[in-house]
GROMACS .gro file of C-alpha atoms in nm:
model
  196
    1MET     CA    1  -5.552   1.296   5.228
    2ALA     CA    2  -5.658   1.352   4.879
    3PRO     CA    3  -5.859   1.045   4.728
    4ASN     CA    4  -5.627   0.783   4.514
    5GLY     CA    5  -5.694   0.850   4.121
    6GLY     CA    6  -5.759   0.555   3.879
    7GLY     CA    7  -5.556   0.411   3.617
    8ALA     CA    8  -5.222   0.435   3.657
    9PHE     CA    9  -5.212   0.505   3.957
   10SER     CA   10  -5.477   0.276   4.158
   11GLY     CA   11  -5.246   0.073   4.319
   12ARG     CA   12  -5.124   0.391   4.546
   13ARG     CA   13  -5.202   0.318   4.898
   14ASN     CA   14  -5.304   0.589   5.130
   15LEU     CA   15  -5.083   0.626   5.410
   16PRO     CA   16  -5.132   0.767   5.733
   17GLU     CA   17  -4.999   1.116   5.819
   18CYS     CA   18  -4.667   1.180   5.990
   19PRO     CA   19  -4.569   1.421   6.208
   20GLN     CA   20  -4.274   1.624   6.076
   21SER     CA   21  -4.042   1.554   6.296
   22ILE     CA   22  -4.052   1.173   6.159
   23GLY     CA   23  -3.771   1.125   5.901
   24ALA     CA   24  -3.660   1.514   5.968
   25MET     CA   25  -3.293   1.350   5.947
   26ILE     CA   26  -3.306   1.267   5.588
   27ASN     CA   27  -3.241   1.599   5.380
   28GLY     CA   28  -3.221   1.448   5.026
   29VAL     CA   29  -3.041   1.211   4.796
   30HIS     CA   30  -2.659   1.309   4.785
   31HIS     CA   31  -2.497   1.014   4.591
   32LEU     CA   32  -2.591   0.713   4.439
   33SER     CA   33  -2.283   0.450   4.397
   34LEU     CA   34  -2.245   0.191   4.105
   35ALA     CA   35  -1.948  -0.062   4.048
   36THR     CA   36  -1.806  -0.096   3.708
   37ALA     CA   37  -1.586  -0.380   3.566
   38ASP     CA   38  -1.390  -0.063   3.339
   39LEU     CA   39  -1.395   0.267   3.511
   40ASP     CA   40  -1.261   0.425   3.137
   41ARG     CA   41  -1.555   0.261   2.995
   42PHE     CA   42  -1.807   0.389   3.250
   43LEU     CA   43  -1.647   0.722   3.219
   44GLN     CA   44  -1.664   0.730   2.831
   45PHE     CA   45  -2.067   0.629   2.860
   46TYR     CA   46  -2.152   0.828   3.157
   47ASN     CA   47  -1.931   1.174   3.099
   48GLY     CA   48  -1.846   1.135   2.713
   49LEU     CA   49  -2.172   1.027   2.557
   50LEU     CA   50  -2.446   1.160   2.857
   51GLY     CA   51  -2.205   1.488   2.956
   52LEU     CA   52  -2.219   1.427   3.316
   53PRO     CA   53  -1.921   1.662   3.464
   54ILE     CA   54  -1.616   1.449   3.652
   55LEU     CA   55  -1.602   1.562   4.003
   56SER     CA   56  -1.285   1.369   4.136
   57ARG     CA   57  -1.093   1.047   4.010
   58GLY     CA   58  -0.862   0.867   4.242
   59ARG     CA   59  -0.727   0.559   4.401
   60ILE     CA   60  -0.835   0.312   4.684
   61GLU     CA   61  -0.552   0.156   4.869
   62PRO     CA   62  -0.520  -0.131   5.149
   63GLY     CA   63  -0.508   0.018   5.457
   64ASN     CA   64  -0.775   0.261   5.469
   65ALA     CA   65  -0.932   0.161   5.777
   66PRO     CA   66  -1.233   0.380   5.787
   67PHE     CA   67  -1.314   0.298   5.419
   68GLU     CA   68  -1.279  -0.082   5.469
   69ALA     CA   69  -1.523  -0.047   5.771
   70VAL     CA   70  -1.761   0.151   5.606
   71VAL     CA   71  -1.812  -0.098   5.276
   72GLY     CA   72  -1.744  -0.363   5.448
   73LEU     CA   73  -1.421  -0.491   5.243
   74GLN     CA   74  -1.135  -0.594   5.389
   75GLY     CA   75  -0.771  -0.476   5.183
   76ALA     CA   76  -1.050  -0.299   4.920
   77ARG     CA   77  -0.805  -0.154   4.665
   78GLY     CA   78  -0.892  -0.021   4.295
   79SER     CA   79  -1.037   0.307   4.149
   80VAL     CA   80  -1.317   0.563   4.219
   81ALA     CA   81  -1.449   0.837   4.044
   82HIS     CA   82  -1.745   1.099   4.116
   83LEU     CA   83  -1.986   1.276   3.857
   84HIS     CA   84  -2.221   1.541   3.896
   85ALA     CA   85  -2.572   1.473   3.762
   86GLY     CA   86  -2.819   1.741   3.817
   87ASN     CA   87  -2.921   1.736   4.167
   88VAL     CA   88  -2.733   1.421   4.288
   89HIS     CA   89  -2.383   1.290   4.259
   90ILE     CA   90  -2.254   0.946   4.090
   91GLU     CA   91  -1.999   0.766   4.282
   92VAL     CA   92  -1.847   0.472   4.088
   93PHE     CA   93  -1.609   0.220   4.180
   94ASN     CA   94  -1.375  -0.002   4.003
   95TYR     CA   95  -1.264  -0.279   4.236
   96GLU     CA   96  -0.958  -0.470   4.178
   97ASN     CA   97  -0.938  -0.613   4.532
   98PRO     CA   98  -1.145  -0.823   4.631
   99THR     CA   99  -1.232  -0.953   4.322
  100PRO     CA  100  -1.609  -0.849   4.194
  101LEU     CA  101  -1.852  -1.097   4.025
  102PRO     CA  102  -1.927  -0.986   3.666
  103GLY     CA  103  -2.242  -0.789   3.633
  104ALA     CA  104  -2.567  -0.938   3.519
  105ALA     CA  105  -2.806  -0.826   3.291
  106PHE     CA  106  -3.082  -0.806   3.539
  107ARG     CA  107  -3.445  -0.735   3.461
  108PRO     CA  108  -3.621  -0.440   3.544
  109CYS     CA  109  -3.896  -0.647   3.731
  110ASP     CA  110  -3.580  -0.819   3.910
  111VAL     CA  111  -3.566  -0.743   4.296
  112GLY     CA  112  -3.306  -0.450   4.388
  113ILE     CA  113  -3.199  -0.110   4.245
  114ARG     CA  114  -3.306  -0.143   3.919
  115HIS     CA  115  -3.260   0.163   3.682
  116ILE     CA  116  -3.088   0.537   3.730
  117CYS     CA  117  -3.322   0.802   3.558
  118PHE     CA  118  -3.223   1.109   3.394
  119ASP     CA  119  -3.436   1.378   3.316
  120VAL     CA  120  -3.385   1.529   2.966
  121THR     CA  121  -3.547   1.814   2.756
  122ASP     CA  122  -3.564   1.627   2.431
  123ILE     CA  123  -3.578   1.262   2.457
  124PHE     CA  124  -3.611   1.172   2.125
  125GLY     CA  125  -3.287   1.379   2.036
  126GLU     CA  126  -3.135   1.208   2.311
  127TYR     CA  127  -3.220   0.890   2.190
  128LEU     CA  128  -3.160   0.952   1.819
  129ARG     CA  129  -2.814   1.071   1.917
  130LEU     CA  130  -2.721   0.769   2.187
  131LYS     CA  131  -2.888   0.492   1.929
  132ALA     CA  132  -2.622   0.657   1.649
  133ALA     CA  133  -2.330   0.603   1.913
  134GLY     CA  134  -2.419   0.250   1.953
  135VAL     CA  135  -2.613   0.235   2.254
  136THR     CA  136  -2.872   0.000   2.330
  137PHE     CA  137  -3.212   0.039   2.383
  138LEU     CA  138  -3.523  -0.182   2.511
  139SER     CA  139  -3.752   0.039   2.300
  140GLU     CA  140  -3.841   0.409   2.126
  141PRO     CA  141  -3.963   0.677   2.391
  142GLN     CA  142  -4.320   0.600   2.498
  143ALA     CA  143  -4.535   0.840   2.662
  144MET     CA  144  -4.629   0.698   2.968
  145GLY     CA  145  -4.898   0.849   3.173
  146ASP     CA  146  -5.275   0.761   3.280
  147PRO     CA  147  -5.484   0.629   2.967
  148ALA     CA  148  -5.796   0.662   3.157
  149THR     CA  149  -5.780   1.026   3.188
  150GLY     CA  150  -5.556   1.044   2.885
  151ASP     CA  151  -5.243   1.264   3.085
  152TYR     CA  152  -4.956   1.152   2.933
  153GLY     CA  153  -4.725   1.393   3.144
  154VAL     CA  154  -4.392   1.214   3.053
  155LYS     CA  155  -4.214   1.066   2.792
  156ALA     CA  156  -3.925   0.739   2.868
  157VAL     CA  157  -3.707   0.505   2.702
  158TYR     CA  158  -3.497   0.259   2.849
  159CYS     CA  159  -3.131   0.171   2.780
  160ARG     CA  160  -2.829   0.002   2.861
  161ASP     CA  161  -2.477   0.101   3.014
  162PRO     CA  162  -2.159  -0.052   2.927
  163ASP     CA  163  -2.196  -0.262   3.271
  164ASN     CA  164  -2.570  -0.380   3.190
  165ASN     CA  165  -2.710  -0.107   3.433
  166ILE     CA  166  -3.065   0.014   3.299
  167VAL     CA  167  -3.026   0.372   3.237
  168GLU     CA  168  -3.388   0.566   3.213
  169LEU     CA  169  -3.422   0.924   2.985
  170GLN     CA  170  -3.741   1.126   3.072
  171GLU     CA  171  -3.885   1.417   2.968
  172ILE     CA  172  -4.137   1.583   3.204
  173LEU     CA  173  -4.402   1.735   2.967
  174SER     CA  174  -4.555   2.068   3.137
  175GLY     CA  175  -4.913   2.031   3.241
  176GLY     CA  176  -4.871   1.653   3.332
  177VAL     CA  177  -4.879   1.491   3.698
  178LEU     CA  178  -4.511   1.459   3.732
  179ASP     CA  179  -4.354   1.770   3.893
  180LYS     CA  180  -3.971   1.874   3.801
  181SER     CA  181  -3.939   1.815   4.216
  182HIS     CA  182  -4.057   1.473   4.164
  183VAL     CA  183  -3.792   1.355   3.888
  184GLY     CA  184  -3.789   0.967   3.877
  185GLY     CA  185  -4.072   0.866   4.027
  186ILE     CA  186  -4.434   0.898   3.956
  187VAL     CA  187  -4.624   1.099   4.209
  188PRO     CA  188  -4.978   1.215   4.214
  189ALA     CA  189  -5.036   1.606   4.218
  190ALA     CA  190  -5.018   1.672   4.603
  191ASP     CA  191  -5.365   1.869   4.768
  192ALA     CA  192  -5.311   2.224   4.890
  193ALA     CA  193  -5.205   2.091   5.185
  194GLY     CA  194  -4.892   1.916   5.002
  195ARG     CA  195  -5.041   1.577   5.090
  196LEU     CA  196  -5.087   1.327   4.833
   0.00000   0.00000   0.00000
């Protein structure tokens, strides 16, 4: 295995090599799912502002036993939509039954899935466009990377969607430690054998 670098990656542990057969059942990430209090408002943000195409929109009615079994919600009723985001789909539910608990503005450090990240080509332009549309940002776009080496291979910024979910915009810069195949995570460059 390649040795761990310092700076931003000093906390990464060396993991034992696994045979190729382990984990082979995972083909990749197909979709992520969010719940919203207002589907139209959600779609205005993700489709209207971010430009994600809507693939489908429909209803969930009670009595769909397979769906109720999968989600673990007896008598589930509401609306659903699917959006396309490059290499992944976003599924969004607006449940009418059972009545959902109100959303909370979790902090990035709170346990659980905390943000969704979109790869962009002009982060500052997107930041200015969305800010002008009233989107709340936690900061201006920042150069991210390893201060010890001066490798700032990505720019990133967090904002909030209408349901208080954290949305990250990131721009991967050429020559940095991030690779387009690892969009969404900080992954050090692999060695010649493809190992971290």
